[in-house]
Short mmCIF file of C-alpha atoms in Angstrom, two decimals:
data_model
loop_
_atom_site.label_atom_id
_atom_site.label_comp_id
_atom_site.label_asym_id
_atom_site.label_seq_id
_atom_site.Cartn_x
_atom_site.Cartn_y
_atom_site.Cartn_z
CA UNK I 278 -70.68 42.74 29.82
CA UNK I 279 -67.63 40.35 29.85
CA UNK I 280 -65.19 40.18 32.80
CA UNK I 281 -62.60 39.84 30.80
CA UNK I 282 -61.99 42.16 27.49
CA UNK I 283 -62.50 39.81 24.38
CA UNK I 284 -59.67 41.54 22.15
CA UNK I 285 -58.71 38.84 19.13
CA UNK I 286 -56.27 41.69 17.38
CA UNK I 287 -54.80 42.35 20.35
CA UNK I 288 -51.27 43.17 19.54
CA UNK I 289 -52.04 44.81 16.01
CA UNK I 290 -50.99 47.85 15.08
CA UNK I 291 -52.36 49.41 12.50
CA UNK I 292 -51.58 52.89 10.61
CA UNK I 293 -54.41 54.66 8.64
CA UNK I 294 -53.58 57.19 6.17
CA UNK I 295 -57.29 57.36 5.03
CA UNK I 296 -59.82 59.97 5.51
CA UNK I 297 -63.80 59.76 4.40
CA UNK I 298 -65.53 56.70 4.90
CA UNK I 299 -64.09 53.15 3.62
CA UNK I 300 -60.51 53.01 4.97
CA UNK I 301 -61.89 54.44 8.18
CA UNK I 302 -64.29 51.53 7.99
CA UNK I 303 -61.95 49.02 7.57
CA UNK I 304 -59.84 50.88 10.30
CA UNK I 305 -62.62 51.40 13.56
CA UNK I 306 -63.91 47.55 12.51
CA UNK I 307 -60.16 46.48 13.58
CA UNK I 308 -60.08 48.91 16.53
CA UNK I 309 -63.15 47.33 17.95
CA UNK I 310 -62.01 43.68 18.02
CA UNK I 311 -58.55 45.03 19.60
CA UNK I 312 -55.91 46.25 16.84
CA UNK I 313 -54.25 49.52 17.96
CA UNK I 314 -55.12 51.70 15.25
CA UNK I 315 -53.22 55.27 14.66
CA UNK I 316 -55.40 57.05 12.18
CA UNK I 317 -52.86 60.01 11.06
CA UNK I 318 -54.85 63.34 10.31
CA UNK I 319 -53.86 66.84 8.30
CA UNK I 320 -52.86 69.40 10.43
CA UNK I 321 -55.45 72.16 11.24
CA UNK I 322 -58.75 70.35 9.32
CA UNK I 323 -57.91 66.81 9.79
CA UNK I 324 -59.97 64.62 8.15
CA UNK I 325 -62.73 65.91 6.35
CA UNK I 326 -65.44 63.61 7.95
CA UNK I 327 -64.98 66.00 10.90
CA UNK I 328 -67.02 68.29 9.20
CA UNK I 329 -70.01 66.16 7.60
CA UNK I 330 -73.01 66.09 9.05
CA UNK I 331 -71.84 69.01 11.79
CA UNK I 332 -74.77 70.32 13.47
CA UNK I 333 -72.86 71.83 16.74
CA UNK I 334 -68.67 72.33 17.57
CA UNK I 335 -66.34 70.73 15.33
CA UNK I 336 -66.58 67.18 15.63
CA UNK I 337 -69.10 65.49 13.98
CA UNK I 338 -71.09 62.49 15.50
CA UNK I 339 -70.31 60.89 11.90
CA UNK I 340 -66.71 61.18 12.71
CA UNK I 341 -66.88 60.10 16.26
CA UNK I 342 -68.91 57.08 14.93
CA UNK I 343 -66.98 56.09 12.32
CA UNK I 344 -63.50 56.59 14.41
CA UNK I 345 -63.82 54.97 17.71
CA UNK I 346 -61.29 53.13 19.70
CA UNK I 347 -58.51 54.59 17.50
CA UNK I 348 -55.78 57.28 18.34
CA UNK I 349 -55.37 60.62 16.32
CA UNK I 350 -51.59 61.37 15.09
CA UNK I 351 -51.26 64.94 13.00
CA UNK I 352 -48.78 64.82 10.50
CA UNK I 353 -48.34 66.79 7.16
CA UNK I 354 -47.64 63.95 4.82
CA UNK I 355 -46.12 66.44 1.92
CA UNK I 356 -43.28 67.51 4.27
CA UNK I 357 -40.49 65.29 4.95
CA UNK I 358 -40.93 65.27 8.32
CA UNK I 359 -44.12 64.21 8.26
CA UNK I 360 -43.30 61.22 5.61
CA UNK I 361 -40.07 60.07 7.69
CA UNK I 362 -42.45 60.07 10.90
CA UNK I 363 -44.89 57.71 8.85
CA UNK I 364 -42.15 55.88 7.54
CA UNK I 365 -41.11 55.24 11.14
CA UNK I 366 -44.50 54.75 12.29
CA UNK I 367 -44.49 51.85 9.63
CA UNK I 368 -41.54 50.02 11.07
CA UNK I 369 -43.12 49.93 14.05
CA UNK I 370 -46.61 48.62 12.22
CA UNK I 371 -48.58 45.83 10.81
CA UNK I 372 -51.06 46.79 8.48
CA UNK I 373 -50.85 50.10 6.73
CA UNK I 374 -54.86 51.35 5.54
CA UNK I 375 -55.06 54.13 2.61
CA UNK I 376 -58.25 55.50 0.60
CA UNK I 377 -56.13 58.11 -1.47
CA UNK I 378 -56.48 58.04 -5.38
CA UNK I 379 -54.05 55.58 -7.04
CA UNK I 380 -50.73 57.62 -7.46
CA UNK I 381 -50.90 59.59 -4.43
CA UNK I 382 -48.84 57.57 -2.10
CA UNK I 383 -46.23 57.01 -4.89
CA UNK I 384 -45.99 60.58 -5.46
CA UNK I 385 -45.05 61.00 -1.75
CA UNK I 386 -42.29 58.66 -1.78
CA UNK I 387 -44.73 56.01 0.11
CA UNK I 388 -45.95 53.68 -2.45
CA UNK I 389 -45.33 49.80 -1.77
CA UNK I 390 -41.79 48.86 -2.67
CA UNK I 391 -40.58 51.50 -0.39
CA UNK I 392 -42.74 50.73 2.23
CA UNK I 393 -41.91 47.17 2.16
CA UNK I 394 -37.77 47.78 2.48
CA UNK I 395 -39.24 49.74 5.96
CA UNK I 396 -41.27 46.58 6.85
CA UNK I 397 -40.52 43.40 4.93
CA UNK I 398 -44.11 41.95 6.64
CA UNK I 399 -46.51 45.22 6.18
CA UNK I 400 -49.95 44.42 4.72
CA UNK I 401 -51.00 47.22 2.66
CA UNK I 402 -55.13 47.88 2.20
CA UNK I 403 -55.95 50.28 -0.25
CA UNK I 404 -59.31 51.34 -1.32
CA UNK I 405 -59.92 53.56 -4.41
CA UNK I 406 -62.93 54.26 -7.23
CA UNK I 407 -61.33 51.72 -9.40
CA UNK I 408 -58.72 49.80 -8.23
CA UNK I 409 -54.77 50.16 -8.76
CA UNK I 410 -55.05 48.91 -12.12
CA UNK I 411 -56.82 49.11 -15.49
CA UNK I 412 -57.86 52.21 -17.46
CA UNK I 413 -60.18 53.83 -15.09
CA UNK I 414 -57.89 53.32 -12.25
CA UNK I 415 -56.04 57.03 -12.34
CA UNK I 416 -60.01 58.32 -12.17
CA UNK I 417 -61.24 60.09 -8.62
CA UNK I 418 -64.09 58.97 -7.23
CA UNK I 419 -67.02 58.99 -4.45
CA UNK I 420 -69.32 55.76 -3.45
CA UNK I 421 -71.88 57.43 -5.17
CA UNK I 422 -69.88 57.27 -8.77
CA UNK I 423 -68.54 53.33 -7.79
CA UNK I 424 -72.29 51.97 -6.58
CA UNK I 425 -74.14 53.59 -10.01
CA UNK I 426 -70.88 51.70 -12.23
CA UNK I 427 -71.48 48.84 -9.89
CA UNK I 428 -74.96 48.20 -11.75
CA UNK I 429 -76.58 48.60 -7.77
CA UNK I 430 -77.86 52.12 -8.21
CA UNK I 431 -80.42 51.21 -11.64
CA UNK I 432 -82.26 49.17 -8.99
CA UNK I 433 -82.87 51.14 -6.56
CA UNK I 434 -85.90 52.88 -6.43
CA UNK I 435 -89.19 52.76 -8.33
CA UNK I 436 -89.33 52.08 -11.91
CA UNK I 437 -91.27 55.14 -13.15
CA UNK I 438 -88.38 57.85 -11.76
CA UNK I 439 -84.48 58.04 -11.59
CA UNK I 440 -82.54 55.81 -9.58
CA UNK I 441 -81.91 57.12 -6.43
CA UNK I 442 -79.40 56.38 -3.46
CA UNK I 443 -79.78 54.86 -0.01
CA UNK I 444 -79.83 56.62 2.55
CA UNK I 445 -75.86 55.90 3.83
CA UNK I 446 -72.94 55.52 2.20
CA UNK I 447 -73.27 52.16 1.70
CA UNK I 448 -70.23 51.62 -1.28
CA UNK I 449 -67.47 52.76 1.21
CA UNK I 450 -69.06 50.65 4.12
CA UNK I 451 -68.91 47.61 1.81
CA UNK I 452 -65.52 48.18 0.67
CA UNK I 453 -64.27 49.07 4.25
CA UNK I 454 -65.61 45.88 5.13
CA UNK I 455 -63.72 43.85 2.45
CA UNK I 456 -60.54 45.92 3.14
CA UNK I 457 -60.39 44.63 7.13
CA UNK I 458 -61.59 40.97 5.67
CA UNK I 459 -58.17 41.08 3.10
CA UNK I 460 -56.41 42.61 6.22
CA UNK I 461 -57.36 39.81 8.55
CA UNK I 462 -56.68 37.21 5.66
CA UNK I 463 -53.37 38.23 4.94
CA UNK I 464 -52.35 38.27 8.68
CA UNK I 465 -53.21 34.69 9.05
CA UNK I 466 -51.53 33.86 6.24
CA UNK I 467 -49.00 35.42 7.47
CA UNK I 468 -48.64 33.69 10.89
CA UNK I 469 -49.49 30.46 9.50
CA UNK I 470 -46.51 30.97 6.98
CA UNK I 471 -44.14 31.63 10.40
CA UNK I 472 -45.81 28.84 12.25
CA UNK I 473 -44.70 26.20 9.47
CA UNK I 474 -41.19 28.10 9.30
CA UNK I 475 -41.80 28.64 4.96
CA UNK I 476 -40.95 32.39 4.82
CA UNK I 477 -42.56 35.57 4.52
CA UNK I 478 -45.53 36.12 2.32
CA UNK I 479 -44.40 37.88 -1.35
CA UNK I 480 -45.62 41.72 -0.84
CA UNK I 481 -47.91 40.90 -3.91
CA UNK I 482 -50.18 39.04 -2.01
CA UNK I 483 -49.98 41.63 0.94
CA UNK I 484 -51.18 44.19 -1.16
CA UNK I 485 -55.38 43.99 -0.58
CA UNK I 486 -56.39 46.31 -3.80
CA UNK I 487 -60.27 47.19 -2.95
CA UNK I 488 -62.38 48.89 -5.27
CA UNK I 489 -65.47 50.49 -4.70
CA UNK I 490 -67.70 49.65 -7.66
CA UNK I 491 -66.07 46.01 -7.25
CA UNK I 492 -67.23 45.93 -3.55
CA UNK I 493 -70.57 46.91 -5.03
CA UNK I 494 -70.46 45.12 -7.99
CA UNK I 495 -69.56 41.26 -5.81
CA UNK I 496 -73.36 42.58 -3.92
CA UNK I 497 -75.45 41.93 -7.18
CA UNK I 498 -76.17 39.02 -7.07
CA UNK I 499 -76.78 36.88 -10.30
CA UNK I 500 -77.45 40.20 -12.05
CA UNK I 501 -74.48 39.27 -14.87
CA UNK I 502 -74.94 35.53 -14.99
CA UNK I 503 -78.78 36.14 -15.88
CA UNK I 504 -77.88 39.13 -18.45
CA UNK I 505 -75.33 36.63 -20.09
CA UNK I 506 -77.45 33.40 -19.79
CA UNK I 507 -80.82 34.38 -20.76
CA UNK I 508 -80.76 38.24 -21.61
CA UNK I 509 -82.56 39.65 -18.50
CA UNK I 510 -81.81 42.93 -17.35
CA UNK I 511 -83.16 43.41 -14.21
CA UNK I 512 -85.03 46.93 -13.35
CA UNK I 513 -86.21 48.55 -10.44
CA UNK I 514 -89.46 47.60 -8.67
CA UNK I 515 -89.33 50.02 -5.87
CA UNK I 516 -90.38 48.17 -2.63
CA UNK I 517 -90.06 44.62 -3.79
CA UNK I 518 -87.21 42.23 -5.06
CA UNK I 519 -87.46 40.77 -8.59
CA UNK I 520 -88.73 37.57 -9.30
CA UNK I 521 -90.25 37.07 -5.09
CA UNK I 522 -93.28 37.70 -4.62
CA UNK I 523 -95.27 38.93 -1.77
CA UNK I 524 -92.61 40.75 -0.32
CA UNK I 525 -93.39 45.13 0.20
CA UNK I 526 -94.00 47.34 2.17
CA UNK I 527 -97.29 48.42 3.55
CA UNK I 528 -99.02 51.40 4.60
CA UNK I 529 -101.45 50.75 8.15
CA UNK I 530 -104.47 52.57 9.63
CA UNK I 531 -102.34 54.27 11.75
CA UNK I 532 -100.28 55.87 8.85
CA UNK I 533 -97.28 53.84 9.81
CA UNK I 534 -95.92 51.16 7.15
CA UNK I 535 -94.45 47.49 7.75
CA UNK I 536 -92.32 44.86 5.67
CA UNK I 537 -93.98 41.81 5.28
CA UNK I 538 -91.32 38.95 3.83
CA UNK I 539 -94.31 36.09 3.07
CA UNK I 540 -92.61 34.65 -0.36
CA UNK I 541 -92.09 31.55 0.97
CA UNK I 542 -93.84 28.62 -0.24
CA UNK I 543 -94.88 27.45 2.91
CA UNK I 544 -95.11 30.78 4.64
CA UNK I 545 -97.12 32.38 1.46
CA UNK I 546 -100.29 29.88 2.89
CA UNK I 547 -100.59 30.87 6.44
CA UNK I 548 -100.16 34.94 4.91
CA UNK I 549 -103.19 34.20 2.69
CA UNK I 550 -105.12 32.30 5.66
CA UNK I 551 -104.38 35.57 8.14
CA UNK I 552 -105.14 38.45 5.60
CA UNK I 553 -108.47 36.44 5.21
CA UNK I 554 -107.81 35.81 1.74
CA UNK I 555 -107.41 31.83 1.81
CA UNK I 556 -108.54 31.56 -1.95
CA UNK I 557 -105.46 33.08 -3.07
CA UNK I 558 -103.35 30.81 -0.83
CA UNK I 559 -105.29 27.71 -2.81
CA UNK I 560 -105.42 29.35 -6.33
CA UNK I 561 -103.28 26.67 -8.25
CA UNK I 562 -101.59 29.80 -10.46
CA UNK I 563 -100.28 31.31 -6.90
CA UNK I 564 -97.78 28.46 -5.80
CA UNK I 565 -94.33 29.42 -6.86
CA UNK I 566 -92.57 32.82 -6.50
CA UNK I 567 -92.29 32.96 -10.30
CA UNK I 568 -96.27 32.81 -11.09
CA UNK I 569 -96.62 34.59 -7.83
CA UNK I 570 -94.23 37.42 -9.06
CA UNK I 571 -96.51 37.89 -12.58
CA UNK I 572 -99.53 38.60 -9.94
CA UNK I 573 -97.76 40.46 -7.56
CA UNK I 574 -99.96 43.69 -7.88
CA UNK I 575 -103.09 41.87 -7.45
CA UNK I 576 -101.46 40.30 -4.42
CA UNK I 577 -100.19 43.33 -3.08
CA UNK I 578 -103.96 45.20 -3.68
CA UNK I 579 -105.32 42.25 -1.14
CA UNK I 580 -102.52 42.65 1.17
CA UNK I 581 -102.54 46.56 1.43
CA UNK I 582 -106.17 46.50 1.89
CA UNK I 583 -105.67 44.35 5.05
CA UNK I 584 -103.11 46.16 5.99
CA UNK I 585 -104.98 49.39 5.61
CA UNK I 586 -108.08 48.30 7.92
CA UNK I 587 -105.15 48.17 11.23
CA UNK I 588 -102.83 49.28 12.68
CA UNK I 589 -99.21 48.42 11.90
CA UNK I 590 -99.01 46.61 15.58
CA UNK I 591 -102.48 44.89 15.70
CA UNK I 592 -101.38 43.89 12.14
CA UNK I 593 -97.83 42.86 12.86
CA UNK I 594 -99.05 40.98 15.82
CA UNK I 595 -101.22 38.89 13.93
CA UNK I 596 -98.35 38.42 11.56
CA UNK I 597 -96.30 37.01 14.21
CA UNK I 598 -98.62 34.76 15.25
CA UNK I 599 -98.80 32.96 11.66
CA UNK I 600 -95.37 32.83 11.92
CA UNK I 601 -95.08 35.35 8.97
CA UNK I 602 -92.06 37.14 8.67
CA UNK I 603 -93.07 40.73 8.99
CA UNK I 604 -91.45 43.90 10.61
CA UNK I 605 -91.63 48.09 11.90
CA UNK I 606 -89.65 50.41 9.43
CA UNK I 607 -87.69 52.35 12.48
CA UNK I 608 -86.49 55.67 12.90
CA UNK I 609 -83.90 56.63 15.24
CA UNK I 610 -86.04 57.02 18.11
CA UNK I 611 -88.10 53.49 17.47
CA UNK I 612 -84.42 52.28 17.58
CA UNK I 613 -83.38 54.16 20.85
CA UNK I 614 -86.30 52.72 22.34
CA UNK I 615 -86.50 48.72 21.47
CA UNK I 616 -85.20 46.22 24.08
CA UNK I 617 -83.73 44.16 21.08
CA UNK I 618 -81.29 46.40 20.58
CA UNK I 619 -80.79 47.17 24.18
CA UNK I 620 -80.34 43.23 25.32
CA UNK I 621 -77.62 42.75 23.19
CA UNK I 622 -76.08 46.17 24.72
CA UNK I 623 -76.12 47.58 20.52
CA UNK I 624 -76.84 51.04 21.26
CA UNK I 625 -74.42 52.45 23.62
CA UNK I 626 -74.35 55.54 25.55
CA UNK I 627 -71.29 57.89 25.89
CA UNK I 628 -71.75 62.03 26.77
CA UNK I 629 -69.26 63.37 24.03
CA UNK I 630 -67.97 67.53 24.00
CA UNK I 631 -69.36 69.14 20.98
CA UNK I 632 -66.09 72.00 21.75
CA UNK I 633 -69.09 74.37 22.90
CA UNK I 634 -70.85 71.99 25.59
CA UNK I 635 -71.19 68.49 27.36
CA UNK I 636 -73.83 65.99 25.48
CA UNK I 637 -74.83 63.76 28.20
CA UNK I 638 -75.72 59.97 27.07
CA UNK I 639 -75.44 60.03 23.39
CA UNK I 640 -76.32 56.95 21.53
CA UNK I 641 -73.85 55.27 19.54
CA UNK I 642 -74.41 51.83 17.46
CA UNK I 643 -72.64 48.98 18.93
CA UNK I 644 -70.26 46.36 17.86
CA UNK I 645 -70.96 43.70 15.07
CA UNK I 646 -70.59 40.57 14.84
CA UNK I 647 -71.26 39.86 18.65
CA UNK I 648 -68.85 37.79 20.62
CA UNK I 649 -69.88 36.83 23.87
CA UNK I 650 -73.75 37.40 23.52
CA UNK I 651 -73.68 41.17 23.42
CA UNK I 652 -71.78 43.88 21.32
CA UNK I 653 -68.36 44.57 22.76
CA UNK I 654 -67.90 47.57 24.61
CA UNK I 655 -66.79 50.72 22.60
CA UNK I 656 -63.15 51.61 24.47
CA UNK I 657 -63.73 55.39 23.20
CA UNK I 658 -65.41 57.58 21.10
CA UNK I 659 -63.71 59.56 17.73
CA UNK I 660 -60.56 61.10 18.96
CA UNK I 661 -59.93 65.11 19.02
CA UNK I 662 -57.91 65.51 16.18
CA UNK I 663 -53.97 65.10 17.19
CA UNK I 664 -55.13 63.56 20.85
CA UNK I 665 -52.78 61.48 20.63
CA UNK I 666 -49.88 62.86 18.53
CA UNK I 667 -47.30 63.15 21.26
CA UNK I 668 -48.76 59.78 22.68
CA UNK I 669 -47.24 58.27 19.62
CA UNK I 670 -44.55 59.99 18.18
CA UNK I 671 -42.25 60.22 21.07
CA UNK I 672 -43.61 57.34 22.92
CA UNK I 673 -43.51 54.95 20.16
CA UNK I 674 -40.74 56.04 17.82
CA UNK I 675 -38.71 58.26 20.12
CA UNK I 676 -39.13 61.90 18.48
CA UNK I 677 -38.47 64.88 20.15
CA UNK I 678 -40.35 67.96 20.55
CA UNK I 679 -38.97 70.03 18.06
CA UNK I 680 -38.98 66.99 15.17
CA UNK I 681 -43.17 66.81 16.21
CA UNK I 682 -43.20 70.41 15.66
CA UNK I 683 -41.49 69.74 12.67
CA UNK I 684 -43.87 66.79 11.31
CA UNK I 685 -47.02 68.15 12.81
CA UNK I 686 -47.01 71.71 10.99
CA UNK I 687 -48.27 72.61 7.34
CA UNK I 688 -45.89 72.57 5.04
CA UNK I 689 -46.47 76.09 4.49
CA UNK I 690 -46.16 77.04 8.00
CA UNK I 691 -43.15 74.83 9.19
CA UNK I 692 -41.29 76.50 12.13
CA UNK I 693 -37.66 77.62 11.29
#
């Protein structure tokens, strides 16, 4: 690990108002490279990601994942000591991070305009189904609504049976990470604006409006341009990728199944010469991906019948030695146990309280990118909810005990 911490947002403070999965996203991926992040929480069930995926306590691995290196504030956002505390909190702030349907933070008296008289230099990320504008942007909505809109969820999954969804939530991940890229972008643009002494930047362009089925929708590809240019609508073809050809999984002896990536020109002759099969690598009709794609399930029959006859590592060491891109399909414990991940320090191990008991070395998935030839060092796991609430409020912005009271309790239940 580094001597010294490598913290590039060092000295950015950043205030989350979102729960879920994308702002949070946007907010641990600036928490890891150094940004102070306050992630603000509803009293009593805080953010609903506490509860996903609970298996023991009340924390969630999920949550403590998805929240590291921040600090937990609890404040009721629909009393008015809870929004004066936030609106103090952003004075003191640089980037302000929300997920709530468009409307919400207008409602409470927090939308933009009033947020930038409070903090004339505020960027302001907010993530929603739609977007703040056009017709669908009033409309709620999950990942799972934005990545089938997106045109992403008709191709996954095999072409005789619904679409289906991947395995993780991978709309909100996407959009978190575009929400921390807008974030970033406007802060240099902001200091380079200082640097050459030409002003502040317009709050128009400090706005970053993220929407999940755009996030989804900018991952297609040429799916559009093709539809438009030559009327080709793209469908699903389970394993493989349209139009490159072979590339699919395979099932070995062993009952255990590999990715093999040979659709290379180049790379496509030295699969054919290891799979024994050196006529196909000659056959003048194999040599592009397009006339290889029209023969894909005859070349797919030859390779799965290698495949078959081995096991997925006597076949993926062969593989290797061709020089043929190929690959395990891991589960969590293949991935607890490969030194690729350990080397660059990617899984790393913390014992976290589930409320009940001590979990002693728990896994938990590293920094990306790396900087300094292994992940960064996670500072802390998922806060408690409200760790941190008198941390913050009278540290930072000078409240007393009986205004956190005040701020801190449901509005239903706020002390006299």
């Amino acid at each position: 690990m580094p001597d010294t911490p490598i913290k590039p947002l060092a000295g950015i403070r950043v205030l989350e108002l979102g729960n879920y999965i994308a702002a949070p996203t946007a907010g641990r991926l600036l928490a890891d490279f150094g940004a102070e992040v306050i992630k603000v929480e509803r009293p009593g069930t805080g953010d609903e990601l506490r509860n996903w995926r609970l298996y023991k306590g009340t924390t969630s691995m999920l949550f403590r994942t998805l929240n590291r290196n921040k600090k937990s504030v609890v404040l009721d956002l629909r009393s008015e000591a809870g929004k004066e505390a936030v609106k103090a909190l952003v004075a003191e702030s640089d980037v302000l991070l929300e997920n709530f349907r468009p409307g919400t933070l207008e409602r409470w008296g927090l939308g933009p305009e009033v947020l930038n008289e409070i903090n004339p230099d505020l960027v302001i990320s907010r993530i929603s189904a739609f977007g703040q504008t056009g017709p669908l942007s009033p409309r709620p909505g999950f990942a799972a609504v934005a990545e089938a809109y997106s045109g992403f969820r008709n191709l996954v999954g095999d072409p005789d049976r619904a679409p289906v969804r991947v395995g993780v939530s991978i709309g909100d991940s996407i959009a978190g990470l575009y929400a921390a890229f807008g974030v970033v972008m406007s802060l240099y643009q902001r200091e380079a604006l200082r640097n050459a002494a030409e002003g502040s930047v317009p709050l128009r362009e400090r706005v970053i409006d993220v929407a999940l089925h755009e996030a989804m929708f900018s991952m297609m590809e040429s799916l559009v341009p093709d539809y438009q240019a030559y009327g080709i609508e793209r469908q699903r073809v389970g394993g493989r990728m349209e139009g490159i050809a072979p590339s699919n999984a395979y099932i070995c002896a062993d009952g255990a199944s590999i990715v093999v990536a040979g659709n290379g020109d180049s790379i496509y002759q030295r699969y054919m010469e290891t799979i024994g099969r050196p006529d196909l690598g000659a056959d003048p009709g194999l040599q592009t991906n397009a006339d290889r794609w029209v023969r894909r399930e005859e070349l797919d029959a030859a390779i799965g019948a290698w495949a078959g006859g081995r096991t997925a590592a006597e076949a993926l060491e062969a593989l290797d030695a061709a020089g043929v891109p190929a690959g395990p399909i891991y589960t969590a414990a293949d991935i607890s146990a490969d030194p690729q991940y350990a080397a660059r320090h990617m899984v790393q191990k913390f014992d976290v309280s589930t409320g009940e008991e001590v979990l002693t070395d728990v896994g938990f998935p590293g920094i990306v990118p790396v900087i300094g030839e292994q992940s960064l060092p996670i500072h802390h796991l998922g806060p408690d909810l409200g760790e941190h609430t008198d941390e913050v409020l009278a540290g930072l912005i000078g409240m007393n005990q009986g205004q956190i009271a005040k701020a801190t309790a449901s509005k239903e239940n706020l002390p006299a």
